Short mmCIF file of C-alpha atoms in Angstrom, two decimals:
data_model
loop_
_atom_site.label_atom_id
_atom_site.label_comp_id
_atom_site.label_asym_id
_atom_site.label_seq_id
_atom_site.Cartn_x
_atom_site.Cartn_y
_atom_site.Cartn_z
CA MET A 1 101.71 61.62 90.32
CA LYS A 2 102.11 58.61 92.16
CA TRP A 3 101.00 56.91 95.60
CA MET A 4 102.84 54.52 97.75
CA GLN A 5 101.23 52.06 100.35
CA LEU A 6 103.52 51.41 103.41
CA PRO A 7 101.87 48.52 105.89
CA LEU A 8 103.40 50.00 109.34
CA GLY A 9 103.37 48.85 112.82
CA PRO A 10 101.81 45.57 115.01
CA LEU A 11 98.42 46.24 113.13
CA GLN A 12 99.98 46.44 109.42
CA THR A 13 98.27 49.76 109.38
CA ASN A 14 98.54 51.20 105.74
CA ALA A 15 100.47 54.53 105.59
CA TYR A 16 100.24 56.27 102.22
CA LEU A 17 102.30 58.82 100.31
CA LEU A 18 100.97 60.63 97.44
CA ILE A 19 103.83 62.25 95.49
CA ASN A 20 103.85 64.89 92.57
CA SER A 21 106.42 65.30 90.01
CA LYS A 22 108.00 67.94 92.40
CA ARG A 23 109.22 65.28 94.63
CA GLU A 24 106.88 66.70 97.20
CA CYS A 25 104.22 64.24 98.84
CA LEU A 26 101.61 64.18 101.30
CA VAL A 27 101.60 61.74 104.20
CA ILE A 28 98.43 59.78 105.14
CA ASP A 29 97.84 58.09 108.35
CA PRO A 30 101.57 57.58 109.26
CA GLY A 31 100.49 54.81 112.22
CA SER A 32 103.72 53.72 113.65
CA GLU A 33 107.74 53.11 112.85
CA GLY A 34 108.32 56.80 112.94
CA GLU A 35 112.10 56.24 112.14
CA ALA A 36 111.82 53.83 109.57
CA LEU A 37 109.19 56.01 107.52
CA ILE A 38 111.27 59.17 107.94
CA GLN A 39 114.38 57.26 106.48
CA TYR A 40 112.36 55.90 103.87
CA ILE A 41 111.19 59.07 102.54
CA GLU A 42 114.47 60.70 102.68
CA GLU A 43 116.19 58.09 100.98
CA LYS A 44 113.53 58.50 98.23
CA GLY A 45 114.21 62.33 98.52
CA TRP A 46 110.70 63.31 98.94
CA THR A 47 109.71 66.32 100.72
CA PRO A 48 106.41 66.00 102.87
CA LEU A 49 104.17 68.91 102.87
CA ALA A 50 101.34 67.87 105.16
CA VAL A 51 100.08 64.73 107.13
CA LEU A 52 96.58 63.63 106.64
CA LEU A 53 94.44 61.83 108.83
CA THR A 54 91.51 59.54 107.79
CA HIS A 55 90.61 59.40 111.65
CA ALA A 56 92.75 59.28 114.88
CA HIS A 57 92.31 55.80 115.93
CA PHE A 58 95.72 54.82 117.63
CA ASP A 59 97.20 52.35 114.75
CA HIS A 60 96.94 55.27 112.30
CA ILE A 61 98.67 58.17 114.74
CA GLY A 62 101.50 56.39 116.28
CA ALA A 63 104.25 58.19 113.70
CA VAL A 64 102.29 61.66 113.41
CA ASP A 65 104.71 63.67 115.72
CA SER A 66 107.71 61.92 114.15
CA VAL A 67 106.98 62.86 110.89
CA ARG A 68 105.40 66.48 111.73
CA ASP A 69 108.39 67.30 113.67
CA HIS A 70 110.99 66.22 111.69
CA TRP A 71 109.67 68.32 108.65
CA LYS A 72 107.78 70.88 110.60
CA VAL A 73 104.69 70.11 108.55
CA PRO A 74 100.88 70.60 109.54
CA VAL A 75 98.62 67.81 110.48
CA TYR A 76 94.88 67.94 109.28
CA LEU A 77 91.96 66.17 111.22
CA HIS A 78 88.29 66.36 111.39
CA LYS A 79 86.85 68.73 114.12
CA LYS A 80 84.86 66.05 115.54
CA GLU A 81 88.04 64.11 116.79
CA LYS A 82 90.23 67.29 117.63
CA ASN A 83 90.44 65.50 121.14
CA TRP A 84 91.52 62.13 120.00
CA LEU A 85 95.09 62.88 119.56
CA MET A 86 95.87 63.23 123.12
CA ASP A 87 93.43 60.70 124.62
CA PRO A 88 94.13 56.76 124.64
CA SER A 89 90.19 56.30 125.81
CA LEU A 90 89.42 58.17 122.59
CA ASN A 91 91.76 57.12 119.88
CA GLY A 92 91.35 53.49 121.36
CA SER A 93 95.20 52.64 122.60
CA GLN A 94 93.88 51.94 126.08
CA PHE A 95 91.90 49.09 125.17
CA PHE A 96 95.05 47.27 123.28
CA GLN A 97 98.14 45.80 125.03
CA LEU A 98 100.36 48.01 123.20
CA GLY A 99 100.56 51.21 125.68
CA ALA A 100 99.04 54.70 125.67
CA ILE A 101 99.59 56.19 122.17
CA THR A 102 99.07 59.85 121.86
CA ALA A 103 100.08 62.87 119.91
CA LYS A 104 99.87 66.63 119.85
CA PRO A 105 96.65 68.49 118.49
CA ALA A 106 96.29 68.71 114.78
CA ASP A 107 97.22 72.12 113.29
CA HIS A 108 94.27 72.35 110.98
CA LEU A 109 91.04 71.05 111.74
CA ILE A 110 88.75 69.92 108.85
CA GLN A 111 85.44 71.78 109.31
CA GLU A 112 83.41 70.30 106.43
CA GLU A 113 83.75 68.63 103.19
CA GLY A 114 85.14 70.45 100.02
CA LYS A 115 88.48 70.67 98.25
CA LEU A 116 91.65 70.67 100.25
CA ILE A 117 94.53 72.14 98.29
CA ILE A 118 98.14 71.84 99.12
CA SER A 119 100.63 72.88 96.58
CA ASP A 120 100.02 70.87 93.37
CA PHE A 121 97.87 68.32 95.60
CA THR A 122 94.20 68.80 95.38
CA LEU A 123 91.81 66.44 96.99
CA ASP A 124 88.21 66.51 97.72
CA VAL A 125 87.53 65.74 101.48
CA LEU A 126 84.48 63.23 101.95
CA PHE A 127 82.73 62.84 105.34
CA THR A 128 82.57 59.32 106.06
CA PRO A 129 81.56 58.56 109.74
CA GLY A 130 80.50 55.40 111.06
CA HIS A 131 83.87 53.46 111.96
CA SER A 132 84.59 56.71 114.17
CA PRO A 133 82.69 60.12 114.18
CA GLY A 134 85.16 62.38 112.43
CA SER A 135 86.32 59.80 109.58
CA VAL A 136 86.89 61.28 106.20
CA SER A 137 88.28 59.84 103.27
CA PHE A 138 90.36 61.59 100.91
CA TYR A 139 89.41 61.39 97.16
CA HIS A 140 92.35 62.33 94.60
CA GLU A 141 90.54 62.52 91.11
CA GLU A 142 93.95 62.91 89.12
CA SER A 143 95.24 59.69 90.23
CA LYS A 144 91.77 58.15 90.59
CA VAL A 145 92.17 57.04 93.80
CA VAL A 146 90.36 57.32 97.27
CA PHE A 147 92.00 57.15 100.62
CA ALA A 148 89.45 55.55 102.50
CA GLY A 149 90.70 54.91 106.07
CA ASP A 150 88.95 52.02 107.82
CA ALA A 151 85.66 53.08 106.18
CA LEU A 152 85.88 50.76 103.32
CA PHE A 153 88.01 47.25 102.77
CA ALA A 154 88.54 44.58 100.28
CA GLY A 155 85.74 42.52 101.00
CA SER A 156 84.94 43.97 104.16
CA ILE A 157 84.02 47.32 105.97
CA GLY A 158 85.20 49.05 109.22
CA ARG A 159 84.63 48.00 112.54
CA THR A 160 82.32 49.89 114.78
CA ASP A 161 82.81 48.51 118.22
CA LEU A 162 85.00 51.21 119.48
CA PRO A 163 84.18 54.80 120.90
CA GLY A 164 81.74 56.61 118.64
CA GLY A 165 81.17 53.62 115.98
CA ASP A 166 78.21 53.50 114.33
CA HIS A 167 77.23 50.65 111.80
CA ASN A 168 74.07 52.22 110.33
CA ARG A 169 75.95 55.62 109.68
CA LEU A 170 79.03 53.40 108.14
CA ILE A 171 76.74 51.90 105.97
CA LYS A 172 75.43 55.11 104.72
CA SER A 173 78.53 56.60 104.23
CA ILE A 174 79.92 54.15 102.26
CA HIS A 175 76.79 54.25 100.10
CA ASP A 176 76.34 57.70 100.02
CA LYS A 177 80.18 59.34 99.67
CA LEU A 178 82.26 56.10 98.45
CA LEU A 179 79.71 54.01 96.06
CA VAL A 180 79.02 56.98 93.87
CA LEU A 181 83.06 57.91 93.06
CA PRO A 182 83.59 56.30 89.43
CA GLU A 183 84.01 52.60 89.49
CA GLU A 184 87.43 52.34 88.27
CA THR A 185 88.17 54.38 91.34
CA THR A 186 90.99 52.45 93.63
CA VAL A 187 90.30 52.21 97.13
CA LEU A 188 93.03 52.57 99.54
CA SER A 189 91.99 51.21 103.04
CA GLY A 190 93.50 51.26 106.51
CA HIS A 191 94.63 47.70 106.48
CA GLY A 192 94.68 45.06 103.65
CA MET A 193 94.71 44.96 100.01
CA THR A 194 93.82 47.57 97.59
CA THR A 195 90.38 47.14 95.92
CA THR A 196 88.12 49.31 93.35
CA ILE A 197 84.80 50.58 93.70
CA GLU A 198 83.23 48.33 91.13
CA ARG A 199 84.58 45.14 92.93
CA GLU A 200 83.24 46.23 96.39
CA MET A 201 79.76 47.23 94.77
CA ASP A 202 79.68 43.51 92.92
CA SER A 203 81.23 41.44 95.72
CA ASN A 204 81.08 43.01 99.02
CA PRO A 205 78.97 40.91 101.37
CA PHE A 206 78.36 43.82 103.76
CA LEU A 207 77.06 45.94 100.89
CA ASN A 208 74.87 43.45 99.50
CA GLY A 209 71.79 45.48 97.52
CA PHE A 210 73.92 48.62 96.83
#
């Protein structure tokens, strides 16, 4: 399988595509520019099977309905953020000068950690709250990548000053759920460059001591 990183929207939020040999794909965090994203996927000849959300902040959900409605696919989101897609005060869009950003409710609410199997895709759902109360990371062992949303960045960690943020909980999530992954795992973050678990263990100033 292969993956693609697509920075979208004014905040350059990273959407990701995970593609299998049958040219099926999962769309992770389609944050904005729905028409451009749809055009890109169609030009590549890929068929989306689902939209997976690491969390429901406004910059990760702006193209959710465009993708969902175009291909008639389900959206997955953790149950702790089930109301966030519809509420600008929860998803944070009301605090920024971008207008209210909303989407229809998720089709599947993630209840707990475990395996998520969609066609040939098998991902481990890791509960990684702190940046937001329902943040999850999706670990794809076969590709040696983890889609970490805004929990962990190259040289940094997610902000915790938006609704439901908790710095101590975020640090614990990173320590307990992400840093225990194989050190060669590529971290695919919600913003910025890719990194690895090993690199962040060695040099991330927010994780000093881990």
